[in-house]
Amino acid sequence: MDEKQAARAAVREFLRSRRDRISPAEAGLPPVGTRRRVQGLRREEVALLAGISPEYYIRLERGQATGPSSAVVESIATVLRLDDDERAHLDRLLAALTPEARKRRTPPATATISPGIRVLLDSIDHLPAVVCSPRLDLLAANDLARALYAGMLDTDGPVNSARFLFLDEHAARNLFPEWERVAADAVSILRSEAGRHPDDPELIALIGHLSTRSPAFRTRWAAHDVKTHRAGTKVFRHPLVGTFTLPFENLTIDNSADQVMTVFTPRPGSPEHDAIRLLASWNAQTPAPGHTETVP
């Protein structure tokens, strides 16, 4: 499959997956007595609700209608109830249909962090912090993060969150009690990155490897859900401090090809903050050799 065919397939599969999740009743359409052969909305129904011709929508979903107006895309996005991440993903998929857009693609994320970011990371000694790539490669971690991610970062080889989640599932479920949510988020981030860099050889290899080894990954990948890195909370189960929920902030490193620094930020005086202090105290007594290291 060449680049043009791949771009068309990406548009087709994404739009079809969004149609499948909306029933006619949810879209406000009257019940129809005939037997339906599709799970959600038909293409003709999307066209009707969006106020465009069925022929044009079919061409657009097949990736054969380049350059649709912003009004048309917005109307379709409204019908399909796309959130901000999904809308941005659709825009990227449609743009990739043109050769000019494919030529303007930025290079994939780099696999190393700059010396300045390393200094910054090491200076955050009271909060766990990690740096990762859009492919979910864990590039670096401060000492407290290494203690927090016990069992995941205790390796000399490359560390990738998605590989850990799906290929070492038992250990991942021990570390992340909410494994289902964490796993779904990881796949959605990779799907979004595939929309940005569909020809990234490392990303292609990662997706192929996970698809062949993990049915759980294949199921989630086929859903075509997308999500970007953003702030939130994550539940950890640690052998020393037990189970606790940590809020985190994601900071984009602008000069490092979309690398993201995640800093866990428990509120001072909270039980979560006390848990991190206990973890820091334990880590100070049994320090890992060296300081922050580039993981890959």
Coordinates of N, CA, C and O in Angstrom, one line a residue, residues 25-195:
A25 N -31.1 6.4 16.8 CA -31.9 7.1 17.8 C -31.1 8.1 18.5 O -31.7 9.2 18.8
E26 N -29.9 7.9 18.8 CA -29.0 8.9 19.4 C -28.8 10.1 18.5 O -28.7 11.2 19.0
A27 N -28.9 9.9 17.2 CA -28.7 11.0 16.3 C -30.0 11.8 16.0 O -30.1 12.7 15.3
G28 N -31.1 11.3 16.6 CA -32.4 11.9 16.5 C -33.2 11.5 15.2 O -34.2 12.2 14.8
L29 N -32.8 10.4 14.6 CA -33.5 9.9 13.4 C -34.7 9.0 13.8 O -34.6 8.3 14.8
P30 N -35.8 9.1 13.1 CA -36.9 8.2 13.4 C -36.6 6.8 13.2 O -35.8 6.4 12.4
P31 N -37.3 5.9 13.9 CA -37.1 4.4 13.7 C -37.5 4.0 12.4 O -38.4 4.5 11.8
V32 N -36.7 3.1 11.8 CA -36.9 2.5 10.5 C -37.2 1.0 10.6 O -36.5 0.3 11.3
G33 N -38.2 0.6 9.9 CA -38.6 -0.8 10.0 C -37.6 -1.8 9.3 O -37.6 -3.0 9.7
T34 N -36.9 -1.4 8.3 CA -36.0 -2.3 7.6 C -34.8 -2.7 8.5 O -34.4 -2.0 9.3
R35 N -34.3 -3.9 8.2 CA -33.2 -4.4 8.9 C -31.9 -3.7 8.5 O -31.6 -3.5 7.3
R36 N -31.2 -3.3 9.5 CA -29.9 -2.5 9.3 C -28.7 -3.4 9.2 O -28.6 -4.4 9.9
R37 N -27.8 -3.1 8.2 CA -26.6 -3.9 8.1 C -25.4 -3.3 8.7 O -24.3 -3.8 8.6
V38 N -25.6 -2.1 9.2 CA -24.4 -1.4 9.9 C -24.7 -1.2 11.3 O -25.9 -1.1 11.8
Q39 N -23.7 -1.1 12.1 CA -23.8 -1.0 13.6 C -24.4 0.3 14.0 O -25.2 0.4 14.9
G40 N -23.9 1.4 13.4 CA -24.4 2.7 13.8 C -25.1 3.5 12.6 O -26.0 2.9 12.0
L41 N -24.6 4.7 12.3 CA -25.2 5.5 11.3 C -24.7 5.0 9.9 O -23.6 4.6 9.7
R42 N -25.6 5.0 8.9 CA -25.2 4.8 7.5 C -24.5 6.1 7.0 O -24.7 7.2 7.6
R43 N -23.8 5.9 6.0 CA -23.1 7.1 5.4 C -24.2 8.1 4.9 O -24.0 9.3 5.0
E44 N -25.3 7.6 4.3 CA -26.3 8.5 3.8 C -26.9 9.3 4.9 O -27.3 10.4 4.8
E45 N -27.0 8.7 6.1 CA -27.6 9.4 7.3 C -26.7 10.4 7.8 O -27.1 11.5 8.2
V46 N -25.4 10.2 7.8 CA -24.4 11.2 8.2 C -24.6 12.4 7.2 O -24.6 13.6 7.6
A47 N -24.7 12.1 5.9 CA -24.8 13.2 4.9 C -26.1 14.0 5.2 O -26.0 15.2 5.1
L48 N -27.2 13.3 5.4 CA -28.4 14.0 5.7 C -28.3 14.9 6.9 O -28.7 16.1 6.8
L49 N -27.7 14.4 8.0 CA -27.6 15.2 9.2 C -26.6 16.3 9.0 O -26.8 17.4 9.7
A50 N -25.6 16.2 8.2 CA -24.6 17.2 8.0 C -25.0 18.2 6.9 O -24.3 19.2 6.8
G51 N -26.1 17.9 6.2 CA -26.6 18.9 5.2 C -25.7 18.9 3.9 O -25.6 19.9 3.3
I52 N -25.2 17.7 3.6 CA -24.4 17.6 2.3 C -24.9 16.4 1.5 O -25.7 15.6 2.1
S53 N -24.5 16.3 0.3 CA -25.1 15.2 -0.5 C -24.4 13.9 -0.1 O -23.3 13.8 0.3
P54 N -25.2 12.8 -0.2 CA -24.7 11.5 0.1 C -23.5 11.2 -0.8 O -22.5 10.5 -0.3
E55 N -23.5 11.5 -2.1 CA -22.4 11.2 -3.0 C -21.1 11.9 -2.5 O -20.1 11.3 -2.5
Y56 N -21.2 13.1 -2.0 CA -20.0 13.8 -1.6 C -19.5 13.2 -0.3 O -18.3 13.0 -0.2
Y57 N -20.4 12.9 0.6 CA -19.9 12.3 1.9 C -19.2 10.9 1.6 O -18.2 10.6 2.2
I58 N -19.8 10.1 0.7 CA -19.2 8.8 0.4 C -17.8 9.0 -0.2 O -16.9 8.3 0.2
R59 N -17.7 10.0 -1.1 CA -16.4 10.3 -1.7 C -15.4 10.7 -0.6 O -14.2 10.3 -0.6
L60 N -15.9 11.6 0.3 CA -15.0 12.1 1.4 C -14.6 10.9 2.3 O -13.4 10.8 2.7
E61 N -15.5 10.1 2.7 CA -15.1 9.0 3.6 C -14.2 8.0 2.9 O -13.3 7.4 3.6
R62 N -14.3 7.9 1.6 CA -13.3 7.0 0.9 C -12.0 7.7 0.6 O -11.1 7.1 0.1
G63 N -11.8 8.9 1.1 CA -10.6 9.7 0.9 C -10.4 10.2 -0.6 O -9.3 10.4 -1.0
Q64 N -11.5 10.3 -1.3 CA -11.5 10.8 -2.7 C -11.9 12.2 -2.9 O -11.9 12.7 -4.0
A65 N -12.2 12.9 -1.8 CA -12.7 14.3 -1.9 C -11.7 15.1 -1.1 O -11.8 15.3 0.1
T66 N -10.7 15.6 -1.8 CA -9.6 16.4 -1.1 C -10.1 17.9 -1.0 O -10.9 18.4 -1.8
G67 N -9.6 18.5 0.1 CA -9.9 19.9 0.3 C -11.3 20.3 0.6 O -11.8 21.3 0.2
P68 N -12.0 19.5 1.5 CA -13.3 19.9 1.9 C -13.3 21.2 2.7 O -12.3 21.5 3.4
S69 N -14.3 22.0 2.6 CA -14.3 23.3 3.4 C -14.4 23.0 4.9 O -14.8 22.0 5.3
S70 N -13.9 24.0 5.6 CA -14.0 23.9 7.1 C -15.4 23.8 7.6 O -15.7 23.1 8.6
A71 N -16.4 24.4 6.9 CA -17.8 24.3 7.3 C -18.3 22.9 7.1 O -19.0 22.4 8.0
V72 N -17.9 22.2 6.0 CA -18.3 20.8 5.8 C -17.7 19.9 6.9 O -18.4 19.1 7.5
V73 N -16.4 20.1 7.1 CA -15.8 19.2 8.1 C -16.4 19.5 9.5 O -16.6 18.5 10.3
E74 N -16.7 20.7 9.8 CA -17.3 21.0 11.1 C -18.7 20.4 11.2 O -19.0 19.9 12.3
S75 N -19.4 20.4 10.2 CA -20.7 19.8 10.2 C -20.7 18.3 10.4 O -21.4 17.8 11.2
I76 N -19.7 17.7 9.7 CA -19.6 16.2 9.9 C -19.1 15.9 11.3 O -19.5 15.0 12.0
A77 N -18.2 16.7 11.8 CA -17.6 16.5 13.2 C -18.8 16.7 14.2 O -18.8 15.9 15.2
T78 N -19.7 17.6 14.0 CA -20.8 17.8 14.9 C -21.7 16.5 14.9 O -22.2 16.1 15.9
V79 N -22.0 16.1 13.7 CA -22.9 14.9 13.6 C -22.3 13.7 14.2 O -22.9 12.9 14.9
L80 N -20.9 13.5 14.0 CA -20.3 12.3 14.6 C -19.8 12.6 16.0 O -19.2 11.7 16.6
R81 N -20.1 13.7 16.6 CA -19.8 14.1 18.0 C -18.3 13.9 18.3 O -17.9 13.3 19.3
L82 N -17.5 14.5 17.4 CA -16.0 14.4 17.6 C -15.6 15.3 18.7 O -16.1 16.5 18.7
D83 N -14.8 14.9 19.6 CA -14.2 15.8 20.6 C -13.0 16.5 20.0 O -12.7 16.4 18.8
D84 N -12.4 17.4 20.8 CA -11.3 18.2 20.2 C -10.1 17.3 19.6 O -9.6 17.6 18.6
D85 N -9.8 16.3 20.3 CA -8.7 15.4 19.8 C -9.1 14.7 18.6 O -8.3 14.6 17.6
E86 N -10.3 14.2 18.5 CA -10.8 13.5 17.3 C -10.9 14.5 16.1 O -10.6 14.1 15.0
R87 N -11.4 15.7 16.4 CA -11.5 16.7 15.3 C -10.1 17.0 14.7 O -9.9 17.1 13.5
A88 N -9.1 17.3 15.6 CA -7.8 17.5 15.2 C -7.2 16.4 14.4 O -6.5 16.6 13.4
H89 N -7.5 15.2 14.8 CA -7.0 14.0 14.1 C -7.6 13.9 12.7 O -6.9 13.6 11.8
L90 N -8.9 14.2 12.6 CA -9.6 14.1 11.3 C -9.0 15.2 10.4 O -8.7 14.9 9.2
D91 N -8.7 16.4 10.9 CA -8.1 17.4 10.1 C -6.7 16.9 9.6 O -6.4 17.2 8.4
R92 N -5.9 16.3 10.4 CA -4.6 15.8 10.0 C -4.8 14.7 8.9 O -4.0 14.6 7.9
L93 N -5.8 13.8 9.1 CA -6.0 12.7 8.1 C -6.4 13.3 6.8 O -5.9 12.8 5.7
L94 N -7.3 14.3 6.8 CA -7.7 14.9 5.5 C -6.6 15.6 4.8 O -6.5 15.6 3.6
A95 N -5.8 16.3 5.6 CA -4.7 17.0 5.1 C -3.7 16.1 4.4 O -3.1 16.4 3.4
A96 N -3.5 14.9 5.0 CA -2.5 14.0 4.5 C -2.9 13.4 3.1 O -2.1 12.7 2.5
L97 N -4.1 13.7 2.7 CA -4.6 13.2 1.3 C -3.8 13.9 0.2 O -3.8 13.5 -0.9
T98 N -3.3 15.1 0.5 CA -2.6 15.9 -0.5 C -1.1 15.7 -0.5 O -0.5 15.6 0.6
P99 N -0.5 15.5 -1.6 CA 1.0 15.3 -1.6 C 1.8 16.4 -1.0 O 2.8 16.2 -0.3
E100 N 1.3 17.7 -1.1 CA 2.0 18.8 -0.5 C 2.0 18.6 1.1 O 3.1 18.9 1.7
A101 N 1.0 18.2 1.7 CA 0.9 18.0 3.1 C 1.9 16.9 3.5 O 2.5 17.0 4.6
R102 N 1.9 15.8 2.7 CA 2.8 14.7 3.1 C 4.3 15.2 3.0 O 5.1 14.7 3.8
K103 N 4.6 16.1 2.1 CA 6.0 16.5 2.0 C 6.3 17.4 3.2 O 7.5 17.6 3.5
R104 N 5.3 18.1 3.8 CA 5.6 19.1 4.8 C 5.6 18.4 6.2 O 5.8 19.1 7.2
R105 N 5.5 17.1 6.3 CA 5.5 16.5 7.6 C 6.8 16.7 8.3 O 7.9 16.7 7.8
T106 N 6.6 17.0 9.6 CA 7.8 17.2 10.5 C 8.4 15.8 10.8 O 7.7 14.8 10.8
P107 N 9.7 15.8 11.1 CA 10.4 14.5 11.5 C 9.8 14.0 12.8 O 9.4 14.7 13.6
P108 N 9.9 12.6 12.9 CA 9.4 12.0 14.2 C 10.2 12.5 15.4 O 11.3 13.1 15.2
A109 N 9.7 12.3 16.6 CA 10.4 12.7 17.8 C 11.7 12.0 17.9 O 12.0 10.9 17.5
T110 N 12.7 12.8 18.5 CA 14.0 12.2 18.8 C 14.0 11.4 20.0 O 13.1 11.4 20.9
A111 N 15.0 10.5 20.2 CA 15.0 9.5 21.2 C 16.0 9.9 22.4 O 16.3 9.1 23.2
T112 N 16.5 11.1 22.4 CA 17.3 11.6 23.4 C 16.9 12.9 24.0 O 16.2 13.7 23.3
I113 N 17.2 13.2 25.2 CA 16.8 14.5 25.8 C 18.1 15.4 25.8 O 19.2 14.9 25.8
S114 N 17.8 16.7 25.8 CA 18.9 17.7 25.8 C 19.6 17.7 27.2 O 18.9 17.4 28.2
P115 N 20.8 18.2 27.3 CA 21.5 18.4 28.6 C 20.7 19.3 29.5 O 20.6 19.0 30.7
G116 N 20.1 20.4 29.0 CA 19.3 21.3 29.8 C 18.1 20.6 30.4 O 17.8 20.8 31.6
I117 N 17.4 19.8 29.7 CA 16.3 19.1 30.2 C 16.7 18.1 31.3 O 16.0 17.9 32.3
R118 N 17.9 17.5 31.1 CA 18.4 16.5 32.0 C 18.6 17.2 33.4 O 18.3 16.7 34.5
V119 N 19.3 18.4 33.3 CA 19.5 19.2 34.5 C 18.2 19.6 35.2 O 18.1 19.4 36.4
L120 N 17.2 20.0 34.4 CA 15.9 20.4 35.0 C 15.3 19.2 35.7 O 14.7 19.3 36.8
L121 N 15.3 18.0 35.0 CA 14.7 16.8 35.6 C 15.3 16.4 36.9 O 14.7 16.1 37.9
D122 N 16.7 16.5 36.9 CA 17.4 16.1 38.1 C 17.1 17.1 39.3 O 17.3 16.7 40.5
S123 N 16.8 18.3 38.9 CA 16.6 19.3 40.0 C 15.3 19.2 40.6 O 15.0 19.7 41.7
I124 N 14.4 18.4 40.1 CA 13.0 18.2 40.7 C 13.2 16.9 41.6 O 13.0 15.8 41.2
D125 N 13.7 17.2 42.8 CA 14.0 16.0 43.7 C 12.9 15.7 44.7 O 13.0 14.7 45.4
H126 N 11.8 16.5 44.7 CA 10.7 16.2 45.6 C 9.4 15.7 45.0 O 8.5 15.4 45.7
L127 N 9.5 15.6 43.6 CA 8.3 15.1 42.9 C 8.8 14.1 41.8 O 9.8 14.4 41.2
P128 N 8.0 13.1 41.6 CA 8.4 12.1 40.5 C 8.2 12.8 39.2 O 7.2 13.5 39.0
A129 N 9.1 12.7 38.3 CA 9.0 13.3 36.9 C 9.7 12.4 35.9 O 10.8 11.8 36.2
V130 N 9.1 12.3 34.7 CA 9.6 11.5 33.6 C 9.5 12.3 32.3 O 8.7 13.2 32.2
V131 N 10.3 11.9 31.4 CA 10.2 12.5 30.0 C 10.0 11.4 29.1 O 10.6 10.3 29.1
C132 N 9.0 11.5 28.2 CA 8.7 10.5 27.2 C 8.5 11.1 25.9 O 8.2 12.3 25.7
S133 N 8.5 10.2 24.9 CA 8.3 10.6 23.5 C 6.8 10.4 23.1 O 6.1 9.7 23.9
P134 N 6.4 11.0 22.0 CA 5.0 10.7 21.6 C 4.7 9.2 21.4 O 3.6 8.8 21.4
R135 N 5.8 8.4 21.1 CA 5.6 7.0 20.9 C 5.5 6.2 22.3 O 5.5 5.0 22.3
L136 N 5.6 7.0 23.4 CA 5.5 6.5 24.7 C 6.8 5.8 25.1 O 6.8 4.9 26.0
D137 N 7.9 6.1 24.5 CA 9.2 5.7 24.9 C 9.6 6.5 26.2 O 9.5 7.8 26.2
L138 N 9.9 5.9 27.3 CA 10.4 6.6 28.5 C 11.8 6.9 28.3 O 12.7 6.0 28.4
L139 N 12.1 8.2 28.1 CA 13.5 8.6 27.7 C 14.3 8.9 29.0 O 15.5 8.7 28.9
A140 N 13.7 9.3 30.0 CA 14.5 9.7 31.3 C 13.5 9.8 32.4 O 12.3 10.0 32.3
A141 N 14.1 9.6 33.6 CA 13.3 9.7 34.9 C 14.2 10.1 36.0 O 15.3 9.7 36.0
N142 N 13.6 10.9 36.9 CA 14.4 11.3 38.1 C 14.4 10.1 39.1 O 13.6 9.1 38.9
D143 N 15.2 10.2 40.1 CA 15.3 9.1 41.1 C 13.9 8.7 41.7 O 13.6 7.6 41.9
L144 N 13.1 9.8 42.0 CA 11.9 9.5 42.7 C 10.9 8.8 41.7 O 10.1 7.9 42.2
A145 N 10.9 9.1 40.5 CA 10.1 8.4 39.5 C 10.5 7.0 39.3 O 9.7 6.1 39.2
R146 N 11.8 6.7 39.4 CA 12.3 5.4 39.3 C 11.8 4.5 40.5 O 11.4 3.4 40.4
A147 N 11.7 5.2 41.7 CA 11.2 4.5 42.8 C 9.7 4.3 42.7 O 9.2 3.2 43.1
L148 N 9.0 5.2 42.1 CA 7.5 5.1 41.9 C 7.2 4.0 40.9 O 6.3 3.2 41.2
Y149 N 7.9 4.0 39.8 CA 7.6 3.0 38.8 C 8.4 1.7 39.0 O 9.0 1.1 38.1
A150 N 8.4 1.2 40.3 CA 9.1 0.0 40.6 C 8.6 -1.1 39.8 O 7.4 -1.4 39.6
G151 N 9.5 -1.9 39.2 CA 9.2 -3.0 38.3 C 9.1 -2.7 36.9 O 9.2 -3.5 36.0
M152 N 9.0 -1.4 36.6 CA 8.8 -1.0 35.2 C 10.2 -0.4 34.6 O 10.6 -0.7 33.5
L153 N 10.8 0.4 35.5 CA 12.1 1.0 35.0 C 13.3 0.3 35.5 O 14.4 0.7 35.3
D154 N 13.1 -0.9 36.2 CA 14.3 -1.6 36.7 C 14.8 -2.5 35.6 O 14.7 -3.8 35.6
T155 N 15.3 -1.9 34.6 CA 15.8 -2.6 33.4 C 16.9 -1.8 32.7 O 17.0 -0.6 32.8
D156 N 17.8 -2.5 32.1 CA 18.9 -1.8 31.4 C 18.5 -1.6 29.9 O 19.3 -0.9 29.2
G157 N 17.5 -2.2 29.5 CA 17.1 -2.0 28.1 C 16.1 -0.9 27.8 O 15.7 -0.2 28.8
P158 N 15.7 -0.7 26.6 CA 14.7 0.4 26.3 C 13.4 0.1 27.0 O 13.0 -1.0 27.1
V159 N 12.7 1.2 27.4 CA 11.4 1.1 28.1 C 10.4 1.8 27.3 O 10.6 3.0 26.9
N160 N 9.3 1.2 27.0 CA 8.2 1.8 26.3 C 6.9 1.4 27.1 O 6.7 0.3 27.4
S161 N 6.1 2.4 27.4 CA 5.0 2.2 28.3 C 4.0 1.2 27.6 O 3.4 0.4 28.3
A162 N 3.8 1.3 26.3 CA 2.8 0.4 25.6 C 3.3 -1.0 25.7 O 2.5 -1.9 25.9
R163 N 4.6 -1.2 25.4 CA 5.2 -2.6 25.5 C 5.0 -3.1 26.9 O 4.6 -4.3 27.1
F164 N 5.2 -2.3 27.9 CA 5.1 -2.8 29.3 C 3.6 -3.1 29.6 O 3.3 -4.2 30.1
L165 N 2.7 -2.3 29.2 CA 1.3 -2.5 29.5 C 0.8 -3.8 28.8 O 0.0 -4.5 29.4
F166 N 1.2 -4.1 27.6 CA 0.5 -5.1 26.8 C 1.4 -6.4 26.7 O 0.8 -7.5 26.5
L167 N 2.7 -6.3 26.9 CA 3.5 -7.5 26.8 C 4.0 -8.0 28.2 O 4.6 -9.1 28.2
D168 N 3.9 -7.2 29.2 CA 4.2 -7.6 30.6 C 2.9 -7.3 31.4 O 3.0 -6.6 32.4
E169 N 1.8 -7.8 30.9 CA 0.5 -7.4 31.5 C 0.4 -7.7 33.0 O -0.2 -6.9 33.7
H170 N 0.9 -8.8 33.4 CA 0.7 -9.1 34.9 C 1.4 -8.1 35.7 O 0.8 -7.5 36.7
A171 N 2.7 -7.7 35.4 CA 3.4 -6.7 36.2 C 2.7 -5.3 36.0 O 2.6 -4.5 37.0
A172 N 2.2 -5.0 34.8 CA 1.5 -3.7 34.6 C 0.3 -3.6 35.4 O 0.0 -2.6 35.9
R173 N -0.5 -4.7 35.5 CA -1.7 -4.7 36.3 C -1.4 -4.5 37.8 O -2.2 -3.9 38.5
N174 N -0.3 -5.0 38.2 CA 0.1 -4.8 39.6 C 0.5 -3.4 39.9 O 0.2 -2.9 40.9
L175 N 1.2 -2.8 38.9 CA 1.6 -1.4 39.1 C 0.4 -0.4 38.9 O 0.3 0.6 39.7
F176 N -0.5 -0.7 37.9 CA -1.6 0.2 37.6 C -2.9 -0.5 37.9 O -3.4 -1.3 37.0
P177 N -3.5 -0.3 39.0 CA -4.8 -1.0 39.3 C -5.9 -0.7 38.3 O -6.7 -1.5 38.0
E178 N -5.8 0.5 37.7 CA -6.8 0.9 36.7 C -6.2 0.6 35.3 O -6.1 1.5 34.4
W179 N -5.7 -0.6 35.1 CA -5.0 -1.0 33.9 C -5.8 -0.7 32.7 O -5.3 -0.3 31.6
E180 N -7.1 -1.0 32.7 CA -8.0 -0.9 31.5 C -7.9 0.6 31.0 O -7.8 0.8 29.8
R181 N -8.0 1.5 31.9 CA -8.0 2.9 31.5 C -6.7 3.4 31.0 O -6.5 4.1 30.0
V182 N -5.6 3.0 31.7 CA -4.3 3.3 31.3 C -3.9 2.7 30.0 O -3.3 3.4 29.1
A183 N -4.3 1.5 29.8 CA -4.1 0.8 28.5 C -4.8 1.5 27.3 O -4.3 1.7 26.2
A184 N -6.1 1.9 27.6 CA -6.9 2.5 26.5 C -6.2 3.9 26.2 O -6.2 4.3 25.0
D185 N -5.8 4.6 27.2 CA -5.2 5.9 27.0 C -3.9 5.8 26.2 O -3.6 6.6 25.3
A186 N -3.1 4.8 26.5 CA -1.8 4.6 25.8 C -2.1 4.3 24.3 O -1.4 4.9 23.4
V187 N -3.0 3.5 24.0 CA -3.3 3.2 22.6 C -3.9 4.4 21.9 O -3.5 4.7 20.7
S188 N -4.7 5.2 22.6 CA -5.3 6.4 21.9 C -4.2 7.4 21.6 O -4.3 8.1 20.6
I189 N -3.2 7.5 22.5 CA -2.1 8.4 22.2 C -1.3 7.9 21.0 O -0.9 8.7 20.2
L190 N -1.0 6.6 21.0 CA -0.3 6.1 19.8 C -1.1 6.3 18.5 O -0.5 6.6 17.5
R191 N -2.4 6.1 18.6 CA -3.2 6.3 17.4 C -3.2 7.8 16.9 O -3.1 8.0 15.7
S192 N -3.2 8.7 17.9 CA -3.1 10.1 17.5 C -1.7 10.4 16.9 O -1.6 11.1 15.9
E193 N -0.7 9.8 17.5 CA 0.7 10.0 16.9 C 0.8 9.4 15.5 O 1.5 9.9 14.6
A194 N 0.1 8.3 15.3 CA 0.1 7.7 13.9 C -0.5 8.6 12.9 O -0.2 8.6 11.7
G195 N -1.5 9.5 13.3 CA -2.0 10.5 12.4 C -1.1 11.6 12.1 O -1.1 12.1 11.0

